[in-house]
GROMACS .gro file of C-alpha atoms in nm:
model
  448
    1UNK     CA    1  13.156  10.663  10.921
    2UNK     CA    2  13.204  10.355  10.765
    3UNK     CA    3  13.033  10.269  10.428
    4UNK     CA    4  12.757  10.026  10.525
    5UNK     CA    5  12.640  10.269  10.782
    6UNK     CA    6  12.623  10.537  10.542
    7UNK     CA    7  12.440  10.284  10.306
    8UNK     CA    8  12.196  10.237  10.580
    9UNK     CA    9  12.162  10.590  10.660
   10UNK     CA   10  12.091  10.652  10.284
   11UNK     CA   11  11.828  10.333  10.270
   12UNK     CA   12  11.638  10.454  10.543
   13UNK     CA   13  11.623  10.808  10.437
   14UNK     CA   14  11.520  10.705  10.033
   15UNK     CA   15  11.260  10.481  10.224
   16UNK     CA   16  11.103  10.797  10.437
   17UNK     CA   17  11.090  10.973  10.087
   18UNK     CA   18  10.891  10.703   9.965
   19UNK     CA   19  10.646  10.738  10.241
   20UNK     CA   20  10.309  10.962  10.145
   21UNK     CA   21  10.347  11.253  10.406
   22UNK     CA   22   9.935  11.125  10.534
   23UNK     CA   23  10.140  10.819  10.645
   24UNK     CA   24  10.424  10.984  10.779
   25UNK     CA   25  10.170  11.192  10.970
   26UNK     CA   26   9.989  10.941  11.124
   27UNK     CA   27  10.286  10.695  11.235
   28UNK     CA   28  10.487  11.040  11.384
   29UNK     CA   29  10.211  11.109  11.604
   30UNK     CA   30  10.142  10.776  11.679
   31UNK     CA   31  10.495  10.744  11.822
   32UNK     CA   32  10.449  10.999  12.049
   33UNK     CA   33  10.156  10.849  12.218
   34UNK     CA   34  10.349  10.546  12.281
   35UNK     CA   35  10.623  10.736  12.414
   36UNK     CA   36  10.408  10.924  12.604
   37UNK     CA   37  10.203  10.582  12.730
   38UNK     CA   38  10.542  10.459  12.851
   39UNK     CA   39  10.638  10.747  13.069
   40UNK     CA   40  10.276  10.789  13.186
   41UNK     CA   41  10.296  10.423  13.320
   42UNK     CA   42  10.599  10.486  13.525
   43UNK     CA   43  10.548  10.453  13.894
   44UNK     CA   44  10.682  10.816  13.949
   45UNK     CA   45  10.420  10.977  13.732
   46UNK     CA   46  10.139  10.837  13.887
   47UNK     CA   47   9.983  10.920  14.231
   48UNK     CA   48   9.772  10.624  14.242
   49UNK     CA   49   9.748  10.278  14.014
   50UNK     CA   50   9.621  10.390  13.676
   51UNK     CA   51   9.563  10.080  13.450
   52UNK     CA   52   9.765  10.006  13.099
   53UNK     CA   53   9.474  10.117  12.895
   54UNK     CA   54   9.377  10.428  13.072
   55UNK     CA   55   9.711  10.531  13.049
   56UNK     CA   56   9.696  10.514  12.694
   57UNK     CA   57   9.398  10.655  12.667
   58UNK     CA   58   9.546  11.000  12.868
   59UNK     CA   59   9.819  10.986  12.623
   60UNK     CA   60   9.648  10.973  12.351
   61UNK     CA   61   9.408  11.224  12.458
   62UNK     CA   62   9.676  11.457  12.512
   63UNK     CA   63   9.896  11.447  12.178
   64UNK     CA   64   9.555  11.453  11.998
   65UNK     CA   65   9.463  11.743  12.208
   66UNK     CA   66   9.132  11.634  12.312
   67UNK     CA   67   9.127  11.639  12.697
   68UNK     CA   68   8.859  11.340  12.700
   69UNK     CA   69   8.973  11.146  13.048
   70UNK     CA   70   8.887  10.813  13.167
   71UNK     CA   71   9.038  10.932  13.508
   72UNK     CA   72   9.114  11.230  13.670
   73UNK     CA   73   9.439  11.371  13.597
   74UNK     CA   74   9.449  11.608  13.898
   75UNK     CA   75   9.417  11.321  14.131
   76UNK     CA   76   9.579  11.021  13.968
   77UNK     CA   77   9.944  11.127  13.857
   78UNK     CA   78  10.202  11.341  14.021
   79UNK     CA   79  10.361  11.666  13.937
   80UNK     CA   80  10.619  11.498  13.716
   81UNK     CA   81  10.298  11.311  13.562
   82UNK     CA   82  10.125  11.663  13.523
   83UNK     CA   83  10.403  11.760  13.345
   84UNK     CA   84  10.469  11.482  13.106
   85UNK     CA   85  10.123  11.549  13.002
   86UNK     CA   86  10.153  11.872  12.964
   87UNK     CA   87  10.434  11.876  12.729
   88UNK     CA   88  10.248  11.593  12.512
   89UNK     CA   89   9.974  11.832  12.499
   90UNK     CA   90  10.242  12.085  12.384
   91UNK     CA   91  10.386  11.893  12.124
   92UNK     CA   92  10.031  11.798  12.002
   93UNK     CA   93   9.922  12.137  11.980
   94UNK     CA   94  10.203  12.257  11.789
   95UNK     CA   95  10.241  11.921  11.599
   96UNK     CA   96  10.519  11.679  11.597
   97UNK     CA   97  10.649  11.799  11.238
   98UNK     CA   98  10.655  12.173  11.386
   99UNK     CA   99  10.843  12.068  11.693
  100UNK     CA  100  11.122  11.846  11.477
  101UNK     CA  101  11.173  12.064  11.190
  102UNK     CA  102  11.189  12.373  11.415
  103UNK     CA  103  11.491  12.249  11.599
  104UNK     CA  104  11.652  12.097  11.270
  105UNK     CA  105  11.560  12.443  11.141
  106UNK     CA  106  11.729  12.630  11.458
  107UNK     CA  107  12.047  12.407  11.433
  108UNK     CA  108  12.106  12.408  11.074
  109UNK     CA  109  11.967  12.737  10.921
  110UNK     CA  110  11.751  12.494  10.672
  111UNK     CA  111  11.519  12.216  10.639
  112UNK     CA  112  11.523  11.939  10.405
  113UNK     CA  113  11.275  11.893  10.092
  114UNK     CA  114  11.117  11.599  10.309
  115UNK     CA  115  11.038  11.795  10.599
  116UNK     CA  116  10.946  12.100  10.383
  117UNK     CA  117  10.688  11.874  10.202
  118UNK     CA  118  10.535  11.743  10.526
  119UNK     CA  119  10.495  12.056  10.674
  120UNK     CA  120  10.297  12.170  10.380
  121UNK     CA  121  10.084  11.860  10.404
  122UNK     CA  122  10.003  11.888  10.766
  123UNK     CA  123   9.908  12.266  10.791
  124UNK     CA  124   9.777  12.307  10.464
  125UNK     CA  125   9.990  12.612  10.359
  126UNK     CA  126   9.921  12.800  10.029
  127UNK     CA  127  10.220  12.780   9.773
  128UNK     CA  128  10.278  13.148   9.866
  129UNK     CA  129  10.418  13.113  10.251
  130UNK     CA  130  10.748  12.964  10.315
  131UNK     CA  131  10.730  12.653  10.578
  132UNK     CA  132  11.060  12.825  10.736
  133UNK     CA  133  10.872  13.146  10.807
  134UNK     CA  134  10.566  12.942  10.909
  135UNK     CA  135  10.782  12.778  11.163
  136UNK     CA  136  10.934  13.059  11.317
  137UNK     CA  137  10.626  13.263  11.331
  138UNK     CA  138  10.444  12.979  11.503
  139UNK     CA  139  10.687  12.897  11.746
  140UNK     CA  140  10.702  13.282  11.857
  141UNK     CA  141  10.335  13.345  11.840
  142UNK     CA  142  10.297  13.016  12.069
  143UNK     CA  143  10.544  13.125  12.322
  144UNK     CA  144  10.389  13.448  12.326
  145UNK     CA  145  10.039  13.365  12.403
  146UNK     CA  146  10.094  13.105  12.647
  147UNK     CA  147  10.311  13.331  12.862
  148UNK     CA  148  10.085  13.615  12.821
  149UNK     CA  149   9.781  13.365  12.904
  150UNK     CA  150   9.970  13.235  13.247
  151UNK     CA  151  10.040  13.555  13.316
  152UNK     CA  152   9.705  13.637  13.343
  153UNK     CA  153   9.552  13.323  13.474
  154UNK     CA  154   9.798  13.329  13.760
  155UNK     CA  155   9.641  13.668  13.898
  156UNK     CA  156   9.302  13.514  13.832
  157UNK     CA  157   9.379  13.216  14.040
  158UNK     CA  158   9.547  13.390  14.308
  159UNK     CA  159   9.245  13.598  14.374
  160UNK     CA  160   9.021  13.283  14.373
  161UNK     CA  161   9.257  13.125  14.640
  162UNK     CA  162   9.339  12.832  14.414
  163UNK     CA  163   9.612  12.626  14.525
  164UNK     CA  164   9.941  12.604  14.322
  165UNK     CA  165   9.834  12.905  14.146
  166UNK     CA  166  10.151  12.942  13.929
  167UNK     CA  167  10.168  12.558  13.791
  168UNK     CA  168   9.774  12.595  13.734
  169UNK     CA  169   9.823  12.894  13.559
  170UNK     CA  170  10.087  12.729  13.338
  171UNK     CA  171   9.891  12.429  13.280
  172UNK     CA  172   9.576  12.596  13.170
  173UNK     CA  173   9.711  12.835  12.943
  174UNK     CA  174   9.890  12.556  12.713
  175UNK     CA  175   9.566  12.333  12.760
  176UNK     CA  176   9.393  12.625  12.646
  177UNK     CA  177   9.599  12.729  12.352
  178UNK     CA  178   9.651  12.397  12.237
  179UNK     CA  179   9.252  12.360  12.265
  180UNK     CA  180   9.346  11.996  12.464
  181UNK     CA  181   9.085  12.104  12.730
  182UNK     CA  182   9.277  11.917  12.989
  183UNK     CA  183   9.203  12.075  13.335
  184UNK     CA  184   9.340  12.028  13.680
  185UNK     CA  185   8.997  12.087  13.815
  186UNK     CA  186   8.770  11.794  13.852
  187UNK     CA  187   8.484  12.010  13.706
  188UNK     CA  188   8.665  12.198  13.462
  189UNK     CA  189   8.581  12.576  13.490
  190UNK     CA  190   8.242  12.530  13.611
  191UNK     CA  191   8.332  12.712  13.961
  192UNK     CA  192   8.436  13.005  13.757
  193UNK     CA  193   8.104  13.036  13.566
  194UNK     CA  194   8.069  13.388  13.715
  195UNK     CA  195   8.434  13.495  13.662
  196UNK     CA  196   8.415  13.724  13.367
  197UNK     CA  197   8.806  13.748  13.352
  198UNK     CA  198   8.870  13.389  13.314
  199UNK     CA  199   8.633  13.341  13.061
  200UNK     CA  200   8.795  13.604  12.842
  201UNK     CA  201   9.141  13.452  12.902
  202UNK     CA  202   9.072  13.091  12.810
  203UNK     CA  203   8.812  13.235  12.532
  204UNK     CA  204   9.080  13.435  12.365
  205UNK     CA  205   9.371  13.168  12.426
  206UNK     CA  206   9.127  12.923  12.286
  207UNK     CA  207   9.012  13.141  11.958
  208UNK     CA  208   9.362  13.227  11.862
  209UNK     CA  209   9.491  12.825  11.866
  210UNK     CA  210   9.177  12.717  11.701
  211UNK     CA  211   9.139  12.990  11.417
  212UNK     CA  212   9.494  12.851  11.319
  213UNK     CA  213   9.871  12.947  11.265
  214UNK     CA  214   9.815  13.050  10.898
  215UNK     CA  215   9.557  13.361  11.022
  216UNK     CA  216   9.889  13.458  11.209
  217UNK     CA  217  10.147  13.469  10.936
  218UNK     CA  218   9.882  13.578  10.710
  219UNK     CA  219   9.827  13.898  10.925
  220UNK     CA  220  10.207  13.959  11.000
  221UNK     CA  221  10.294  13.956  10.626
  222UNK     CA  222   9.967  14.228  10.555
  223UNK     CA  223  10.100  14.438  10.857
  224UNK     CA  224  10.430  14.420  10.713
  225UNK     CA  225  10.359  14.505  10.364
  226UNK     CA  226  10.464  14.190  10.219
  227UNK     CA  227  10.103  14.161  10.091
  228UNK     CA  228   9.811  14.441  10.052
  229UNK     CA  229   9.553  14.210  10.197
  230UNK     CA  230   9.442  13.910  10.409
  231UNK     CA  231   9.456  13.587  10.167
  232UNK     CA  232   9.107  13.444  10.114
  233UNK     CA  233   9.144  13.120  10.339
  234UNK     CA  234   9.247  13.345  10.627
  235UNK     CA  235   8.899  13.585  10.518
  236UNK     CA  236   8.712  13.262  10.520
  237UNK     CA  237   8.831  13.176  10.881
  238UNK     CA  238   8.772  13.478  11.036
  239UNK     CA  239   8.408  13.543  10.926
  240UNK     CA  240   8.287  13.166  10.998
  241UNK     CA  241   8.436  13.158  11.301
  242UNK     CA  242   8.270  13.509  11.382
  243UNK     CA  243   7.916  13.369  11.284
  244UNK     CA  244   7.933  13.045  11.429
  245UNK     CA  245   8.030  13.240  11.780
  246UNK     CA  246   7.754  13.506  11.745
  247UNK     CA  247   7.468  13.262  11.588
  248UNK     CA  248   7.551  12.986  11.842
  249UNK     CA  249   7.570  13.222  12.123
  250UNK     CA  250   7.243  13.360  12.071
  251UNK     CA  251   7.093  13.004  12.021
  252UNK     CA  252   7.240  12.860  12.320
  253UNK     CA  253   7.127  13.166  12.539
  254UNK     CA  254   6.790  13.161  12.451
  255UNK     CA  255   6.664  12.780  12.347
  256UNK     CA  256   6.846  12.593  12.696
  257UNK     CA  257   6.611  12.652  12.976
  258UNK     CA  258   6.937  12.587  13.202
  259UNK     CA  259   7.141  12.867  13.119
  260UNK     CA  260   6.852  13.083  13.046
  261UNK     CA  261   6.735  13.001  13.399
  262UNK     CA  262   7.085  13.167  13.507
  263UNK     CA  263   7.145  13.510  13.644
  264UNK     CA  264   7.164  13.768  13.373
  265UNK     CA  265   7.518  13.860  13.427
  266UNK     CA  266   7.584  13.487  13.384
  267UNK     CA  267   7.352  13.412  13.114
  268UNK     CA  268   7.503  13.533  12.819
  269UNK     CA  269   7.868  13.492  12.948
  270UNK     CA  270   7.781  13.105  12.992
  271UNK     CA  271   7.592  13.084  12.660
  272UNK     CA  272   7.928  13.272  12.458
  273UNK     CA  273   8.195  13.005  12.659
  274UNK     CA  274   7.985  12.664  12.549
  275UNK     CA  275   7.945  12.797  12.233
  276UNK     CA  276   8.361  12.899  12.194
  277UNK     CA  277   8.444  12.577  12.334
  278UNK     CA  278   8.243  12.348  12.130
  279UNK     CA  279   8.368  12.555  11.800
  280UNK     CA  280   8.720  12.592  11.901
  281UNK     CA  281   8.730  12.240  12.010
  282UNK     CA  282   8.876  12.364  12.353
  283UNK     CA  283   8.655  12.109  12.543
  284UNK     CA  284   8.654  12.311  12.861
  285UNK     CA  285   8.307  12.421  13.043
  286UNK     CA  286   8.176  12.641  13.281
  287UNK     CA  287   7.827  12.477  13.274
  288UNK     CA  288   7.744  12.096  13.264
  289UNK     CA  289   7.711  11.968  12.911
  290UNK     CA  290   7.439  11.688  13.043
  291UNK     CA  291   7.194  11.929  13.138
  292UNK     CA  292   7.174  12.132  12.806
  293UNK     CA  293   6.848  12.050  12.623
  294UNK     CA  294   6.837  11.778  12.304
  295UNK     CA  295   6.800  12.101  12.036
  296UNK     CA  296   7.060  12.291  12.212
  297UNK     CA  297   7.292  11.976  12.160
  298UNK     CA  298   7.210  11.939  11.835
  299UNK     CA  299   7.385  12.284  11.780
  300UNK     CA  300   7.683  12.208  11.998
  301UNK     CA  301   7.745  11.891  11.763
  302UNK     CA  302   7.773  12.112  11.434
  303UNK     CA  303   8.007  12.360  11.590
  304UNK     CA  304   8.182  12.063  11.717
  305UNK     CA  305   8.248  11.923  11.371
  306UNK     CA  306   8.277  12.229  11.192
  307UNK     CA  307   8.416  12.496  11.444
  308UNK     CA  308   8.813  12.465  11.378
  309UNK     CA  309   9.037  12.596  11.147
  310UNK     CA  310   9.300  12.443  10.922
  311UNK     CA  311   9.672  12.502  11.055
  312UNK     CA  312   9.510  12.521  11.379
  313UNK     CA  313   9.507  12.325  11.697
  314UNK     CA  314   9.178  12.235  11.723
  315UNK     CA  315   8.986  11.882  11.508
  316UNK     CA  316   8.690  11.805  11.316
  317UNK     CA  317   8.585  11.885  10.933
  318UNK     CA  318   8.724  12.269  10.960
  319UNK     CA  319   8.529  12.586  10.866
  320UNK     CA  320   8.693  12.601  10.540
  321UNK     CA  321   8.544  12.259  10.451
  322UNK     CA  322   8.207  12.420  10.573
  323UNK     CA  323   8.270  12.702  10.357
  324UNK     CA  324   8.334  12.479  10.024
  325UNK     CA  325   8.010  12.243  10.139
  326UNK     CA  326   7.831  12.577  10.153
  327UNK     CA  327   7.937  12.704   9.814
  328UNK     CA  328   7.886  12.356   9.643
  329UNK     CA  329   7.533  12.358   9.792
  330UNK     CA  330   7.412  12.698   9.677
  331UNK     CA  331   7.583  12.657   9.366
  332UNK     CA  332   7.385  12.366   9.276
  333UNK     CA  333   7.045  12.505   9.391
  334UNK     CA  334   7.111  12.784   9.169
  335UNK     CA  335   7.213  12.575   8.883
  336UNK     CA  336   7.572  12.735   8.840
  337UNK     CA  337   7.864  12.523   8.710
  338UNK     CA  338   8.120  12.757   8.884
  339UNK     CA  339   8.133  12.682   9.282
  340UNK     CA  340   8.180  13.054   9.477
  341UNK     CA  341   8.190  13.124   9.811
  342UNK     CA  342   8.221  13.494   9.927
  343UNK     CA  343   8.236  13.620   9.542
  344UNK     CA  344   8.540  13.387   9.487
  345UNK     CA  345   8.568  13.087   9.292
  346UNK     CA  346   8.654  12.756   9.526
  347UNK     CA  347   8.923  12.546   9.356
  348UNK     CA  348   8.832  12.189   9.259
  349UNK     CA  349   9.094  12.022   9.462
  350UNK     CA  350   8.918  12.180   9.791
  351UNK     CA  351   8.590  12.083   9.691
  352UNK     CA  352   8.699  11.702   9.629
  353UNK     CA  353   8.899  11.722   9.982
  354UNK     CA  354   8.583  11.862  10.169
  355UNK     CA  355   8.333  11.634  10.018
  356UNK     CA  356   8.568  11.305  10.067
  357UNK     CA  357   8.625  11.442  10.417
  358UNK     CA  358   8.257  11.480  10.514
  359UNK     CA  359   8.208  11.133  10.350
  360UNK     CA  360   8.488  10.929  10.539
  361UNK     CA  361   8.364  11.142  10.852
  362UNK     CA  362   8.048  10.997  10.840
  363UNK     CA  363   8.177  10.642  10.784
  364UNK     CA  364   8.376  10.654  11.069
  365UNK     CA  365   8.086  10.795  11.271
  366UNK     CA  366   7.846  10.504  11.190
  367UNK     CA  367   8.107  10.243  11.220
  368UNK     CA  368   8.195  10.389  11.599
  369UNK     CA  369   7.843  10.465  11.675
  370UNK     CA  370   7.738  10.102  11.613
  371UNK     CA  371   8.017   9.937  11.811
  372UNK     CA  372   7.985  10.190  12.116
  373UNK     CA  373   7.617  10.118  12.123
  374UNK     CA  374   7.670   9.737  12.126
  375UNK     CA  375   7.904   9.769  12.388
  376UNK     CA  376   7.817  10.047  12.615
  377UNK     CA  377   7.456   9.924  12.669
  378UNK     CA  378   7.354  10.144  12.927
  379UNK     CA  379   7.408  10.472  12.777
  380UNK     CA  380   7.159  10.700  12.551
  381UNK     CA  381   7.180  10.740  12.215
  382UNK     CA  382   7.231  11.117  12.205
  383UNK     CA  383   7.501  11.062  12.486
  384UNK     CA  384   7.718  10.816  12.282
  385UNK     CA  385   7.683  11.059  11.977
  386UNK     CA  386   7.811  11.331  12.170
  387UNK     CA  387   8.122  11.117  12.299
  388UNK     CA  388   8.190  11.034  11.943
  389UNK     CA  389   8.153  11.340  11.761
  390UNK     CA  390   8.374  11.464  12.065
  391UNK     CA  391   8.641  11.253  12.039
  392UNK     CA  392   8.663  11.279  11.646
  393UNK     CA  393   8.653  11.654  11.650
  394UNK     CA  394   8.948  11.629  11.938
  395UNK     CA  395   8.719  11.843  12.154
  396UNK     CA  396   8.689  11.684  12.495
  397UNK     CA  397   8.379  11.731  12.580
  398UNK     CA  398   8.165  11.475  12.724
  399UNK     CA  399   7.794  11.381  12.917
  400UNK     CA  400   7.979  11.162  13.163
  401UNK     CA  401   8.030  10.838  13.025
  402UNK     CA  402   8.379  10.865  12.924
  403UNK     CA  403   8.507  10.728  13.320
  404UNK     CA  404   8.240  10.457  13.252
  405UNK     CA  405   8.317  10.319  12.908
  406UNK     CA  406   8.432   9.942  12.842
  407UNK     CA  407   8.786   9.835  12.714
  408UNK     CA  408   8.629   9.795  12.408
  409UNK     CA  409   8.497  10.150  12.395
  410UNK     CA  410   8.829  10.312  12.527
  411UNK     CA  411   9.016  10.152  12.206
  412UNK     CA  412   8.710  10.287  11.980
  413UNK     CA  413   8.768  10.646  12.115
  414UNK     CA  414   9.126  10.641  12.131
  415UNK     CA  415   9.116  10.571  11.746
  416UNK     CA  416   8.869  10.822  11.681
  417UNK     CA  417   9.105  11.090  11.891
  418UNK     CA  418   9.405  10.988  11.651
  419UNK     CA  419   9.212  11.033  11.392
  420UNK     CA  420   9.068  11.374  11.469
  421UNK     CA  421   9.403  11.505  11.556
  422UNK     CA  422   9.600  11.370  11.205
  423UNK     CA  423   9.264  11.498  11.031
  424UNK     CA  424   8.974  11.295  10.948
  425UNK     CA  425   9.044  11.285  10.574
  426UNK     CA  426   9.461  11.209  10.619
  427UNK     CA  427   9.384  10.909  10.848
  428UNK     CA  428   9.181  10.769  10.567
  429UNK     CA  429   9.464  10.897  10.332
  430UNK     CA  430   9.715  10.688  10.518
  431UNK     CA  431   9.565  10.381  10.502
  432UNK     CA  432   9.461  10.433  10.134
  433UNK     CA  433   9.816  10.506  10.049
  434UNK     CA  434   9.963  10.220  10.196
  435UNK     CA  435   9.729  10.015  10.023
  436UNK     CA  436   9.846  10.169   9.702
  437UNK     CA  437  10.205  10.148   9.786
  438UNK     CA  438  10.120   9.719   9.829
  439UNK     CA  439   9.939   9.741   9.483
  440UNK     CA  440  10.222   9.897   9.303
  441UNK     CA  441  10.452   9.630   9.472
  442UNK     CA  442  10.164   9.330   9.360
  443UNK     CA  443  10.190   9.459   9.019
  444UNK     CA  444  10.531   9.487   8.977
  445UNK     CA  445  10.578   9.137   9.119
  446UNK     CA  446  10.352   9.063   8.842
  447UNK     CA  447  10.546   9.264   8.562
  448UNK     CA  448  10.875   9.059   8.672
   0.00000   0.00000   0.00000
């Protein structure tokens, strides 16, 4: 290579090293969303004409693994378009840094310090877990889960007479594991409400994806004797998730009149699935959420905000943030200086992240609610709030207004889905980091 080209490459690399990890993650996801938008806009990808804003909405929803749709994916896009959507879901579920870094790792047997730093930031990895080992485990675990899930779903769909059972099985297995909630069925899985097999397969895939790859790596290290027990973060994730599922299922099954009216064989299955889909942020449903009572919707709101876990495919504020906030409140009420949860002291940095994340989440929620209540005048308050929380948590559940959103409403939801996938706090840090860079440059100019 010529010297000017080498200098250009060196300059570009140096500029990347100066970019804050949060900003790098945001730019990375935005680039995939734009690529997906361009591909879905091609004539070969569309079964019927889809507007530019709707294709951007679908591309963002796929990369962010949200599942909110303004048009029916199964009826609006060709097979090629569905494949593009599936690839975007896979990239979004694994994380764009995982895909790129694993490719580099496979070719060069090592990853750069830049990628190592970005991966640790993206997945919030503890210091004792090496990013290279983590990436290999993530890819292997993902392929294994999706393959087994697709195989199980194939036989279930064949027995139910579903057309293109193989493709439907692959699509829904990937969508479930990546907690994307995209479905080729116009009513999600409402037709399968009483099918225990499908409910179990989808729930297992969703829980494995939402609880996080950190659990997988940590469990493997424990089984192979590298550590004597699960790490504190993994224990928190497992315990909080199980409590969410148990308490949520009981409340939904007892408090909602529409689910309580179902036959006994369907009642608790439906209650568990609706709890699971909100908690994991997968976004599938076997029962229409628009029929749920307001009291149960409050529980669903909570699960959509805190249900998923770090280093997983779900969105929201995460179970670990909930644990830190609970520890903070309990210690404050008891007058203790040390913040503890499950008999372990919570590091101050975790408390700062949890409280800052909650504050920024509430700020985004208020701004989005204000705008949507102005633009979507025909929608009820709780319906709008459900849509906003679903988008920020990359849940994908809706009470029926997504397809009727105005252009401004769609743009607001697109921004919220992006923030949810990058991470609510990371989304804010990305802009704060940019502001700090500009301030430093201005300070330097003043000094000079």
